[in-house]
mmCIF file with all atom_site columns, C-alpha atoms in Angstrom:
data_model
loop_
_atom_site.group_PDB
_atom_site.id
_atom_site.type_symbol
_atom_site.label_atom_id
_atom_site.label_alt_id
_atom_site.label_comp_id
_atom_site.label_asym_id
_atom_site.label_entity_id
_atom_site.label_seq_id
_atom_site.pdbx_PDB_ins_code
_atom_site.Cartn_x
_atom_site.Cartn_y
_atom_site.Cartn_z
_atom_site.occupancy
_atom_site.B_iso_or_equiv
_atom_site.pdbx_formal_charge
_atom_site.auth_seq_id
_atom_site.auth_comp_id
_atom_site.auth_asym_id
_atom_site.auth_atom_id
_atom_site.pdbx_PDB_model_num
ATOM 1   C CA . MET A 1 1   ? 77.320  6.354   -13.700 1.00 0.00 ? 1   MET A CA 1
ATOM 2   C CA . ASN A 1 2   ? 78.515  5.878   -17.280 1.00 0.00 ? 2   ASN A CA 1
ATOM 3   C CA . LEU A 1 3   ? 76.807  3.087   -19.191 1.00 0.00 ? 3   LEU A CA 1
ATOM 4   C CA . SER A 1 4   ? 78.492  1.507   -22.197 1.00 0.00 ? 4   SER A CA 1
ATOM 5   C CA . TYR A 1 5   ? 77.377  3.033   -25.477 1.00 0.00 ? 5   TYR A CA 1
ATOM 6   C CA . HIS A 1 6   ? 75.171  5.266   -23.312 1.00 0.00 ? 6   HIS A CA 1
ATOM 7   C CA . ASN A 1 7   ? 72.611  2.461   -23.382 1.00 0.00 ? 7   ASN A CA 1
ATOM 8   C CA . ASP A 1 8   ? 72.014  3.118   -27.081 1.00 0.00 ? 8   ASP A CA 1
ATOM 9   C CA . ASN A 1 9   ? 72.325  0.281   -29.615 1.00 0.00 ? 9   ASN A CA 1
ATOM 10  C CA . ALA A 1 10  ? 72.702  2.815   -32.423 1.00 0.00 ? 10  ALA A CA 1
ATOM 11  C CA . ILE A 1 11  ? 75.987  4.044   -30.941 1.00 0.00 ? 11  ILE A CA 1
ATOM 12  C CA . LYS A 1 12  ? 77.369  0.525   -30.873 1.00 0.00 ? 12  LYS A CA 1
ATOM 13  C CA . THR A 1 13  ? 76.289  -0.007  -34.479 1.00 0.00 ? 13  THR A CA 1
ATOM 14  C CA . LYS A 1 14  ? 78.131  3.193   -35.444 1.00 0.00 ? 14  LYS A CA 1
ATOM 15  C CA . PHE A 1 15  ? 81.425  2.163   -33.870 1.00 0.00 ? 15  PHE A CA 1
ATOM 16  C CA . VAL A 1 16  ? 81.260  -1.432  -35.075 1.00 0.00 ? 16  VAL A CA 1
ATOM 17  C CA . ALA A 1 17  ? 80.727  -0.148  -38.620 1.00 0.00 ? 17  ALA A CA 1
ATOM 18  C CA . ARG A 1 18  ? 83.582  2.325   -38.276 1.00 0.00 ? 18  ARG A CA 1
ATOM 19  C CA . ALA A 1 19  ? 86.015  -0.293  -36.973 1.00 0.00 ? 19  ALA A CA 1
ATOM 20  C CA . ARG A 1 20  ? 84.960  -2.781  -39.647 1.00 0.00 ? 20  ARG A CA 1
ATOM 21  C CA . GLY A 1 21  ? 85.405  -0.178  -42.362 1.00 0.00 ? 21  GLY A CA 1
ATOM 22  C CA . HIS A 1 22  ? 88.920  0.743   -41.266 1.00 0.00 ? 22  HIS A CA 1
ATOM 23  C CA . GLN A 1 23  ? 89.869  -2.910  -40.932 1.00 0.00 ? 23  GLN A CA 1
ATOM 24  C CA . LYS A 1 24  ? 88.566  -3.752  -44.387 1.00 0.00 ? 24  LYS A CA 1
ATOM 25  C CA . ALA A 1 25  ? 90.450  -0.797  -45.894 1.00 0.00 ? 25  ALA A CA 1
ATOM 26  C CA . ASP A 1 26  ? 93.656  -1.761  -44.060 1.00 0.00 ? 26  ASP A CA 1
ATOM 27  C CA . GLU A 1 27  ? 93.717  1.602   -42.278 1.00 0.00 ? 27  GLU A CA 1
ATOM 28  C CA . ILE A 1 28  ? 94.495  0.273   -38.789 1.00 0.00 ? 28  ILE A CA 1
ATOM 29  C CA . VAL A 1 29  ? 98.181  0.902   -38.096 1.00 0.00 ? 29  VAL A CA 1
ATOM 30  C CA . LYS A 1 30  ? 100.603 1.040   -35.207 1.00 0.00 ? 30  LYS A CA 1
ATOM 31  C CA . GLY A 1 31  ? 102.724 3.992   -34.203 1.00 0.00 ? 31  GLY A CA 1
ATOM 32  C CA . GLN A 1 32  ? 100.287 6.860   -34.790 1.00 0.00 ? 32  GLN A CA 1
ATOM 33  C CA . TYR A 1 33  ? 96.979  7.925   -33.337 1.00 0.00 ? 33  TYR A CA 1
ATOM 34  C CA . TRP A 1 34  ? 95.257  9.403   -36.384 1.00 0.00 ? 34  TRP A CA 1
ATOM 35  C CA . GLY A 1 35  ? 96.430  10.886  -39.648 1.00 0.00 ? 35  GLY A CA 1
ATOM 36  C CA . ASP A 1 36  ? 95.833  10.524  -43.389 1.00 0.00 ? 36  ASP A CA 1
ATOM 37  C CA . GLY A 1 37  ? 92.800  8.353   -42.696 1.00 0.00 ? 37  GLY A CA 1
ATOM 38  C CA . LYS A 1 38  ? 94.776  5.791   -40.689 1.00 0.00 ? 38  LYS A CA 1
ATOM 39  C CA . GLY A 1 39  ? 95.201  5.178   -36.994 1.00 0.00 ? 39  GLY A CA 1
ATOM 40  C CA . CYS A 1 40  ? 95.675  2.910   -34.017 1.00 0.00 ? 40  CYS A CA 1
ATOM 41  C CA . ALA A 1 41  ? 92.996  1.363   -31.813 1.00 0.00 ? 41  ALA A CA 1
ATOM 42  C CA . VAL A 1 42  ? 92.135  4.752   -30.357 1.00 0.00 ? 42  VAL A CA 1
ATOM 43  C CA . GLY A 1 43  ? 92.589  6.757   -33.534 1.00 0.00 ? 43  GLY A CA 1
ATOM 44  C CA . CYS A 1 44  ? 90.533  4.568   -35.822 1.00 0.00 ? 44  CYS A CA 1
ATOM 45  C CA . LEU A 1 45  ? 87.608  4.613   -33.395 1.00 0.00 ? 45  LEU A CA 1
ATOM 46  C CA . VAL A 1 46  ? 87.400  8.325   -32.539 1.00 0.00 ? 46  VAL A CA 1
ATOM 47  C CA . HIS A 1 47  ? 89.611  9.837   -35.266 1.00 0.00 ? 47  HIS A CA 1
ATOM 48  C CA . SER A 1 48  ? 91.764  11.591  -32.681 1.00 0.00 ? 48  SER A CA 1
ATOM 49  C CA . SER A 1 49  ? 94.431  10.877  -30.071 1.00 0.00 ? 49  SER A CA 1
ATOM 50  C CA . SER A 1 50  ? 92.143  11.430  -27.084 1.00 0.00 ? 50  SER A CA 1
ATOM 51  C CA . HIS A 1 51  ? 91.659  8.582   -24.630 1.00 0.00 ? 51  HIS A CA 1
ATOM 52  C CA . LEU A 1 52  ? 89.161  10.812  -22.834 1.00 0.00 ? 52  LEU A CA 1
ATOM 53  C CA . GLN A 1 53  ? 87.126  11.157  -26.035 1.00 0.00 ? 53  GLN A CA 1
ATOM 54  C CA . LEU A 1 54  ? 87.139  7.392   -26.522 1.00 0.00 ? 54  LEU A CA 1
ATOM 55  C CA . SER A 1 55  ? 85.988  6.904   -22.939 1.00 0.00 ? 55  SER A CA 1
ATOM 56  C CA . SER A 1 56  ? 83.252  9.513   -23.317 1.00 0.00 ? 56  SER A CA 1
ATOM 57  C CA . GLU A 1 57  ? 81.896  8.409   -26.710 1.00 0.00 ? 57  GLU A CA 1
ATOM 58  C CA . LEU A 1 58  ? 81.846  4.684   -25.899 1.00 0.00 ? 58  LEU A CA 1
ATOM 59  C CA . GLY A 1 59  ? 80.782  5.110   -22.270 1.00 0.00 ? 59  GLY A CA 1
ATOM 60  C CA . ILE A 1 60  ? 83.730  3.066   -20.993 1.00 0.00 ? 60  ILE A CA 1
ATOM 61  C CA . PRO A 1 61  ? 86.126  3.711   -18.077 1.00 0.00 ? 61  PRO A CA 1
ATOM 62  C CA . LEU A 1 62  ? 89.081  5.927   -18.942 1.00 0.00 ? 62  LEU A CA 1
ATOM 63  C CA . GLY A 1 63  ? 91.391  3.175   -17.729 1.00 0.00 ? 63  GLY A CA 1
ATOM 64  C CA . MET A 1 64  ? 89.931  0.846   -20.349 1.00 0.00 ? 64  MET A CA 1
ATOM 65  C CA . ALA A 1 65  ? 90.455  3.432   -23.077 1.00 0.00 ? 65  ALA A CA 1
ATOM 66  C CA . ARG A 1 66  ? 94.136  3.700   -22.127 1.00 0.00 ? 66  ARG A CA 1
ATOM 67  C CA . LEU A 1 67  ? 94.443  -0.053  -21.753 1.00 0.00 ? 67  LEU A CA 1
ATOM 68  C CA . ILE A 1 68  ? 93.328  -0.913  -25.280 1.00 0.00 ? 68  ILE A CA 1
ATOM 69  C CA . ASP A 1 69  ? 95.947  1.502   -26.606 1.00 0.00 ? 69  ASP A CA 1
ATOM 70  C CA . ARG A 1 70  ? 98.703  -0.379  -24.760 1.00 0.00 ? 70  ARG A CA 1
ATOM 71  C CA . LEU A 1 71  ? 97.402  -3.797  -25.729 1.00 0.00 ? 71  LEU A CA 1
ATOM 72  C CA . PHE A 1 72  ? 97.081  -2.782  -29.384 1.00 0.00 ? 72  PHE A CA 1
ATOM 73  C CA . GLU A 1 73  ? 100.650 -1.510  -29.581 1.00 0.00 ? 73  GLU A CA 1
ATOM 74  C CA . GLY A 1 74  ? 102.031 -4.536  -27.731 1.00 0.00 ? 74  GLY A CA 1
ATOM 75  C CA . MET A 1 75  ? 100.430 -7.391  -29.649 1.00 0.00 ? 75  MET A CA 1
ATOM 76  C CA . PRO A 1 76  ? 101.569 -8.738  -33.047 1.00 0.00 ? 76  PRO A CA 1
ATOM 77  C CA . THR A 1 77  ? 100.487 -6.577  -35.981 1.00 0.00 ? 77  THR A CA 1
ATOM 78  C CA . GLU A 1 78  ? 98.207  -9.193  -37.532 1.00 0.00 ? 78  GLU A CA 1
ATOM 79  C CA . ASN A 1 79  ? 96.268  -9.456  -34.263 1.00 0.00 ? 79  ASN A CA 1
ATOM 80  C CA . ALA A 1 80  ? 96.342  -5.699  -33.647 1.00 0.00 ? 80  ALA A CA 1
ATOM 81  C CA . LYS A 1 81  ? 94.589  -4.965  -36.950 1.00 0.00 ? 81  LYS A CA 1
ATOM 82  C CA . LYS A 1 82  ? 91.615  -7.068  -35.824 1.00 0.00 ? 82  LYS A CA 1
ATOM 83  C CA . PHE A 1 83  ? 91.544  -5.855  -32.227 1.00 0.00 ? 83  PHE A CA 1
ATOM 84  C CA . PRO A 1 84  ? 89.527  -2.598  -32.517 1.00 0.00 ? 84  PRO A CA 1
ATOM 85  C CA . LEU A 1 85  ? 86.609  -4.404  -34.185 1.00 0.00 ? 85  LEU A CA 1
ATOM 86  C CA . ARG A 1 86  ? 86.728  -7.273  -31.710 1.00 0.00 ? 86  ARG A CA 1
ATOM 87  C CA . PHE A 1 87  ? 86.792  -4.779  -28.851 1.00 0.00 ? 87  PHE A CA 1
ATOM 88  C CA . VAL A 1 88  ? 83.770  -2.712  -29.881 1.00 0.00 ? 88  VAL A CA 1
ATOM 89  C CA . GLN A 1 89  ? 81.824  -5.867  -30.771 1.00 0.00 ? 89  GLN A CA 1
ATOM 90  C CA . ALA A 1 90  ? 82.507  -7.357  -27.325 1.00 0.00 ? 90  ALA A CA 1
ATOM 91  C CA . ILE A 1 91  ? 81.302  -4.308  -25.390 1.00 0.00 ? 91  ILE A CA 1
ATOM 92  C CA . PRO A 1 92  ? 77.711  -4.903  -24.254 1.00 0.00 ? 92  PRO A CA 1
ATOM 93  C CA . VAL A 1 93  ? 75.188  -2.076  -24.452 1.00 0.00 ? 93  VAL A CA 1
ATOM 94  C CA . GLY A 1 94  ? 74.068  -0.327  -21.284 1.00 0.00 ? 94  GLY A CA 1
ATOM 95  C CA . LYS A 1 95  ? 76.525  -1.767  -18.729 1.00 0.00 ? 95  LYS A CA 1
ATOM 96  C CA . ASP A 1 96  ? 78.724  -0.165  -16.070 1.00 0.00 ? 96  ASP A CA 1
ATOM 97  C CA . LEU A 1 97  ? 82.125  -1.555  -17.046 1.00 0.00 ? 97  LEU A CA 1
ATOM 98  C CA . ASN A 1 98  ? 84.050  -0.533  -13.933 1.00 0.00 ? 98  ASN A CA 1
ATOM 99  C CA . ALA A 1 99  ? 83.457  -4.041  -12.591 1.00 0.00 ? 99  ALA A CA 1
ATOM 100 C CA . VAL A 1 100 ? 85.106  -5.432  -15.726 1.00 0.00 ? 100 VAL A CA 1
ATOM 101 C CA . MET A 1 101 ? 88.223  -3.427  -14.925 1.00 0.00 ? 101 MET A CA 1
ATOM 102 C CA . ASP A 1 102 ? 88.228  -4.768  -11.362 1.00 0.00 ? 102 ASP A CA 1
ATOM 103 C CA . ARG A 1 103 ? 88.084  -8.347  -12.626 1.00 0.00 ? 103 ARG A CA 1
ATOM 104 C CA . TYR A 1 104 ? 90.713  -7.614  -15.249 1.00 0.00 ? 104 TYR A CA 1
ATOM 105 C CA . TYR A 1 105 ? 93.270  -6.314  -12.730 1.00 0.00 ? 105 TYR A CA 1
ATOM 106 C CA . PHE A 1 106 ? 92.413  -9.065  -10.273 1.00 0.00 ? 106 PHE A CA 1
ATOM 107 C CA . THR A 1 107 ? 93.205  -11.705 -12.908 1.00 0.00 ? 107 THR A CA 1
ATOM 108 C CA . LEU A 1 108 ? 96.245  -9.841  -14.220 1.00 0.00 ? 108 LEU A CA 1
ATOM 109 C CA . LEU A 1 109 ? 97.745  -10.046 -10.753 1.00 0.00 ? 109 LEU A CA 1
ATOM 110 C CA . SER A 1 110 ? 96.431  -13.407 -9.555  1.00 0.00 ? 110 SER A CA 1
ATOM 111 C CA . ASP A 1 111 ? 96.363  -15.864 -12.482 1.00 0.00 ? 111 ASP A CA 1
ATOM 112 C CA . GLU A 1 112 ? 98.422  -18.892 -11.494 1.00 0.00 ? 112 GLU A CA 1
ATOM 113 C CA . LYS A 1 113 ? 100.142 -19.198 -14.877 1.00 0.00 ? 113 LYS A CA 1
ATOM 114 C CA . MET A 1 114 ? 100.092 -15.727 -16.439 1.00 0.00 ? 114 MET A CA 1
ATOM 115 C CA . GLY A 1 115 ? 99.494  -13.350 -13.538 1.00 0.00 ? 115 GLY A CA 1
ATOM 116 C CA . SER A 1 116 ? 102.132 -11.177 -11.907 1.00 0.00 ? 116 SER A CA 1
ATOM 117 C CA . ILE A 1 117 ? 102.157 -13.310 -8.791  1.00 0.00 ? 117 ILE A CA 1
ATOM 118 C CA . ALA A 1 118 ? 103.268 -16.305 -10.845 1.00 0.00 ? 118 ALA A CA 1
ATOM 119 C CA . PHE A 1 119 ? 106.525 -14.516 -11.677 1.00 0.00 ? 119 PHE A CA 1
ATOM 120 C CA . ALA A 1 120 ? 107.142 -12.818 -8.341  1.00 0.00 ? 120 ALA A CA 1
ATOM 121 C CA . SER A 1 121 ? 109.786 -13.766 -5.814  1.00 0.00 ? 121 SER A CA 1
ATOM 122 C CA . HIS A 1 122 ? 108.787 -15.013 -2.388  1.00 0.00 ? 122 HIS A CA 1
ATOM 123 C CA . LYS A 1 123 ? 109.891 -11.646 -1.036  1.00 0.00 ? 123 LYS A CA 1
ATOM 124 C CA . VAL A 1 124 ? 107.274 -9.626  -2.899  1.00 0.00 ? 124 VAL A CA 1
ATOM 125 C CA . LYS A 1 125 ? 104.453 -12.155 -3.192  1.00 0.00 ? 125 LYS A CA 1
ATOM 126 C CA . PRO A 1 126 ? 102.821 -11.118 0.101   1.00 0.00 ? 126 PRO A CA 1
ATOM 127 C CA . SER A 1 127 ? 102.424 -7.501  -0.998  1.00 0.00 ? 127 SER A CA 1
ATOM 128 C CA . ILE A 1 128 ? 100.979 -8.596  -4.346  1.00 0.00 ? 128 ILE A CA 1
ATOM 129 C CA . GLN A 1 129 ? 98.596  -10.945 -2.554  1.00 0.00 ? 129 GLN A CA 1
ATOM 130 C CA . THR A 1 130 ? 97.390  -8.044  -0.430  1.00 0.00 ? 130 THR A CA 1
ATOM 131 C CA . VAL A 1 131 ? 96.295  -6.144  -3.537  1.00 0.00 ? 131 VAL A CA 1
ATOM 132 C CA . ILE A 1 132 ? 94.711  -9.284  -4.989  1.00 0.00 ? 132 ILE A CA 1
ATOM 133 C CA . ASP A 1 133 ? 92.714  -9.728  -1.799  1.00 0.00 ? 133 ASP A CA 1
ATOM 134 C CA . LEU A 1 134 ? 91.506  -6.121  -1.922  1.00 0.00 ? 134 LEU A CA 1
ATOM 135 C CA . TYR A 1 135 ? 90.280  -6.575  -5.490  1.00 0.00 ? 135 TYR A CA 1
ATOM 136 C CA . ALA A 1 136 ? 88.594  -9.848  -4.506  1.00 0.00 ? 136 ALA A CA 1
ATOM 137 C CA . ARG A 1 137 ? 86.718  -8.028  -1.766  1.00 0.00 ? 137 ARG A CA 1
ATOM 138 C CA . ARG A 1 138 ? 85.671  -5.233  -4.095  1.00 0.00 ? 138 ARG A CA 1
ATOM 139 C CA . ILE A 1 139 ? 84.407  -7.726  -6.669  1.00 0.00 ? 139 ILE A CA 1
ATOM 140 C CA . ALA A 1 140 ? 82.381  -9.311  -3.861  1.00 0.00 ? 140 ALA A CA 1
ATOM 141 C CA . LYS A 1 141 ? 80.926  -5.840  -3.068  1.00 0.00 ? 141 LYS A CA 1
ATOM 142 C CA . ASP A 1 142 ? 82.845  -5.643  0.204   1.00 0.00 ? 142 ASP A CA 1
ATOM 143 C CA . ASN A 1 143 ? 84.606  -2.420  -0.705  1.00 0.00 ? 143 ASN A CA 1
ATOM 144 C CA . PRO A 1 144 ? 87.960  -1.881  1.049   1.00 0.00 ? 144 PRO A CA 1
ATOM 145 C CA . SER A 1 145 ? 88.499  1.461   2.726   1.00 0.00 ? 145 SER A CA 1
ATOM 146 C CA . THR A 1 146 ? 90.787  4.151   1.367   1.00 0.00 ? 146 THR A CA 1
ATOM 147 C CA . GLU A 1 147 ? 93.111  3.432   4.288   1.00 0.00 ? 147 GLU A CA 1
ATOM 148 C CA . GLU A 1 148 ? 93.418  -0.204  3.209   1.00 0.00 ? 148 GLU A CA 1
ATOM 149 C CA . TRP A 1 149 ? 94.362  0.821   -0.329  1.00 0.00 ? 149 TRP A CA 1
ATOM 150 C CA . ILE A 1 150 ? 96.917  3.289   1.051   1.00 0.00 ? 150 ILE A CA 1
ATOM 151 C CA . LYS A 1 151 ? 98.421  0.576   3.242   1.00 0.00 ? 151 LYS A CA 1
ATOM 152 C CA . ALA A 1 152 ? 98.647  -1.806  0.275   1.00 0.00 ? 152 ALA A CA 1
ATOM 153 C CA . ARG A 1 153 ? 100.263 0.922   -1.805  1.00 0.00 ? 153 ARG A CA 1
ATOM 154 C CA . ARG A 1 154 ? 102.897 1.494   0.847   1.00 0.00 ? 154 ARG A CA 1
ATOM 155 C CA . ALA A 1 155 ? 103.556 -2.226  1.218   1.00 0.00 ? 155 ALA A CA 1
ATOM 156 C CA . THR A 1 156 ? 104.238 -2.654  -2.479  1.00 0.00 ? 156 THR A CA 1
ATOM 157 C CA . ALA A 1 157 ? 106.145 0.621   -2.865  1.00 0.00 ? 157 ALA A CA 1
ATOM 158 C CA . ALA A 1 158 ? 109.244 -0.758  -1.169  1.00 0.00 ? 158 ALA A CA 1
ATOM 159 C CA . ALA A 1 159 ? 109.539 -3.514  -3.773  1.00 0.00 ? 159 ALA A CA 1
ATOM 160 C CA . TYR A 1 160 ? 107.885 -1.975  -6.825  1.00 0.00 ? 160 TYR A CA 1
ATOM 161 C CA . ALA A 1 161 ? 111.102 -1.949  -8.845  1.00 0.00 ? 161 ALA A CA 1
ATOM 162 C CA . THR A 1 162 ? 110.589 -5.699  -9.021  1.00 0.00 ? 162 THR A CA 1
ATOM 163 C CA . ALA A 1 163 ? 108.527 -6.404  -12.127 1.00 0.00 ? 163 ALA A CA 1
ATOM 164 C CA . ALA A 1 164 ? 105.523 -8.158  -10.666 1.00 0.00 ? 164 ALA A CA 1
ATOM 165 C CA . ALA A 1 165 ? 105.482 -5.952  -7.573  1.00 0.00 ? 165 ALA A CA 1
ATOM 166 C CA . TYR A 1 166 ? 105.247 -2.859  -9.754  1.00 0.00 ? 166 TYR A CA 1
ATOM 167 C CA . ALA A 1 167 ? 101.947 -4.086  -11.149 1.00 0.00 ? 167 ALA A CA 1
ATOM 168 C CA . ALA A 1 168 ? 100.542 -4.562  -7.668  1.00 0.00 ? 168 ALA A CA 1
ATOM 169 C CA . TYR A 1 169 ? 101.863 -1.174  -6.559  1.00 0.00 ? 169 TYR A CA 1
ATOM 170 C CA . ALA A 1 170 ? 100.230 0.636   -9.455  1.00 0.00 ? 170 ALA A CA 1
ATOM 171 C CA . ALA A 1 171 ? 97.010  -1.359  -9.138  1.00 0.00 ? 171 ALA A CA 1
ATOM 172 C CA . ALA A 1 172 ? 96.820  -0.404  -5.480  1.00 0.00 ? 172 ALA A CA 1
ATOM 173 C CA . ASP A 1 173 ? 97.592  3.179   -6.450  1.00 0.00 ? 173 ASP A CA 1
ATOM 174 C CA . ALA A 1 174 ? 94.652  3.043   -8.838  1.00 0.00 ? 174 ALA A CA 1
ATOM 175 C CA . ASP A 1 175 ? 92.240  2.882   -5.945  1.00 0.00 ? 175 ASP A CA 1
ATOM 176 C CA . TYR A 1 176 ? 94.195  5.320   -3.834  1.00 0.00 ? 176 TYR A CA 1
ATOM 177 C CA . ALA A 1 177 ? 94.338  8.136   -6.367  1.00 0.00 ? 177 ALA A CA 1
ATOM 178 C CA . ALA A 1 178 ? 91.573  10.303  -7.780  1.00 0.00 ? 178 ALA A CA 1
ATOM 179 C CA . ALA A 1 179 ? 89.351  8.744   -10.443 1.00 0.00 ? 179 ALA A CA 1
ATOM 180 C CA . ASN A 1 180 ? 91.095  9.811   -13.657 1.00 0.00 ? 180 ASN A CA 1
ATOM 181 C CA . ALA A 1 181 ? 94.603  9.502   -12.254 1.00 0.00 ? 181 ALA A CA 1
ATOM 182 C CA . ALA A 1 182 ? 93.643  6.134   -10.842 1.00 0.00 ? 182 ALA A CA 1
ATOM 183 C CA . ALA A 1 183 ? 92.568  4.806   -14.198 1.00 0.00 ? 183 ALA A CA 1
ATOM 184 C CA . TYR A 1 184 ? 95.802  6.019   -15.775 1.00 0.00 ? 184 TYR A CA 1
ATOM 185 C CA . ALA A 1 185 ? 97.925  4.370   -13.088 1.00 0.00 ? 185 ALA A CA 1
ATOM 186 C CA . ALA A 1 186 ? 96.093  1.085   -13.412 1.00 0.00 ? 186 ALA A CA 1
ATOM 187 C CA . ALA A 1 187 ? 96.429  1.063   -17.189 1.00 0.00 ? 187 ALA A CA 1
ATOM 188 C CA . ASP A 1 188 ? 100.147 1.679   -16.848 1.00 0.00 ? 188 ASP A CA 1
ATOM 189 C CA . ALA A 1 189 ? 100.337 -1.197  -14.389 1.00 0.00 ? 189 ALA A CA 1
ATOM 190 C CA . ALA A 1 190 ? 98.758  -3.569  -16.863 1.00 0.00 ? 190 ALA A CA 1
ATOM 191 C CA . ALA A 1 191 ? 101.074 -2.543  -19.650 1.00 0.00 ? 191 ALA A CA 1
ATOM 192 C CA . TYR A 1 192 ? 104.168 -2.686  -17.475 1.00 0.00 ? 192 TYR A CA 1
ATOM 193 C CA . ALA A 1 193 ? 103.237 -6.087  -16.119 1.00 0.00 ? 193 ALA A CA 1
ATOM 194 C CA . ALA A 1 194 ? 103.087 -7.475  -19.628 1.00 0.00 ? 194 ALA A CA 1
ATOM 195 C CA . TYR A 1 195 ? 106.659 -6.385  -20.265 1.00 0.00 ? 195 TYR A CA 1
ATOM 196 C CA . ALA A 1 196 ? 108.042 -7.070  -16.829 1.00 0.00 ? 196 ALA A CA 1
ATOM 197 C CA . ALA A 1 197 ? 106.746 -10.582 -16.408 1.00 0.00 ? 197 ALA A CA 1
ATOM 198 C CA . TYR A 1 198 ? 108.583 -11.698 -19.533 1.00 0.00 ? 198 TYR A CA 1
ATOM 199 C CA . ALA A 1 199 ? 111.447 -9.226  -19.670 1.00 0.00 ? 199 ALA A CA 1
ATOM 200 C CA . ALA A 1 200 ? 113.844 -11.731 -21.225 1.00 0.00 ? 200 ALA A CA 1
ATOM 201 C CA . ALA A 1 201 ? 111.739 -12.864 -24.172 1.00 0.00 ? 201 ALA A CA 1
ATOM 202 C CA . TYR A 1 202 ? 110.297 -10.565 -26.850 1.00 0.00 ? 202 TYR A CA 1
ATOM 203 C CA . ALA A 1 203 ? 107.946 -13.190 -28.319 1.00 0.00 ? 203 ALA A CA 1
ATOM 204 C CA . ALA A 1 204 ? 106.703 -14.178 -24.886 1.00 0.00 ? 204 ALA A CA 1
ATOM 205 C CA . ARG A 1 205 ? 105.955 -10.541 -24.046 1.00 0.00 ? 205 ARG A CA 1
ATOM 206 C CA . ARG A 1 206 ? 103.843 -10.232 -27.159 1.00 0.00 ? 206 ARG A CA 1
ATOM 207 C CA . ASN A 1 207 ? 102.029 -13.443 -26.247 1.00 0.00 ? 207 ASN A CA 1
ATOM 208 C CA . HIS A 1 208 ? 101.331 -11.945 -22.837 1.00 0.00 ? 208 HIS A CA 1
ATOM 209 C CA . PHE A 1 209 ? 99.718  -8.927  -24.491 1.00 0.00 ? 209 PHE A CA 1
ATOM 210 C CA . LEU A 1 210 ? 97.569  -11.347 -26.481 1.00 0.00 ? 210 LEU A CA 1
ATOM 211 C CA . TRP A 1 211 ? 96.587  -13.104 -23.268 1.00 0.00 ? 211 TRP A CA 1
ATOM 212 C CA . GLN A 1 212 ? 95.620  -9.787  -21.711 1.00 0.00 ? 212 GLN A CA 1
ATOM 213 C CA . ALA A 1 213 ? 93.586  -8.826  -24.777 1.00 0.00 ? 213 ALA A CA 1
ATOM 214 C CA . GLU A 1 214 ? 91.704  -12.122 -24.741 1.00 0.00 ? 214 GLU A CA 1
ATOM 215 C CA . LEU A 1 215 ? 91.085  -11.672 -21.024 1.00 0.00 ? 215 LEU A CA 1
ATOM 216 C CA . LEU A 1 216 ? 89.563  -8.243  -21.613 1.00 0.00 ? 216 LEU A CA 1
ATOM 217 C CA . ILE A 1 217 ? 87.397  -9.462  -24.504 1.00 0.00 ? 217 ILE A CA 1
ATOM 218 C CA . THR A 1 218 ? 86.129  -12.382 -22.418 1.00 0.00 ? 218 THR A CA 1
ATOM 219 C CA . LEU A 1 219 ? 85.298  -10.196 -19.428 1.00 0.00 ? 219 LEU A CA 1
ATOM 220 C CA . LEU A 1 220 ? 83.430  -7.728  -21.646 1.00 0.00 ? 220 LEU A CA 1
ATOM 221 C CA . LYS A 1 221 ? 81.335  -10.511 -23.124 1.00 0.00 ? 221 LYS A CA 1
ATOM 222 C CA . GLU A 1 222 ? 80.557  -11.760 -19.608 1.00 0.00 ? 222 GLU A CA 1
ATOM 223 C CA . ALA A 1 223 ? 79.665  -8.309  -18.240 1.00 0.00 ? 223 ALA A CA 1
ATOM 224 C CA . LYS A 1 224 ? 76.342  -8.157  -16.405 1.00 0.00 ? 224 LYS A CA 1
#
């Protein structure tokens, strides 16, 4: 089991200082991982383009490492420049953050105003609700079987071209696939949902990324 910051306060202090330094020097930029002393959310934290390195050094799920990359690139620049520092500050020391990812995807799909189900047609809502229910059970420590995840994946596959259904399909796929592939699929689902839910409005899409970022920060601060 990976614990955040490997249960070492000194590691958190290191990354908070690094993020603060890059923010103060205006070295946090979009569109590149790391180069000439500047980088994105991933690059400025580990000075490379490796999501796996970020996951390993911070002791966070790989899906979370990929997710912050998508959120950073999707939100307005003024917010993005502050996001890496806010992220590393919010991560508690010595916690298994897989449960945070479960709660994140559950809310991403189920929120009555901002979740995928709020924008889904009546035709695809049942398949999305199935995935929501599986995440609810897992959060309650009643872990669904692999067969149940496979069934949910199949149910959403038929309609996954629909924006909100795609998020449910990929979220279901996250628990059907192997660990690393699962995290990647789930991160893609989150990013796609942000675009798909508000496909007609650029500003609204960016606001949805902000909502997702605030959701992640809140869940990290609440992690037990």
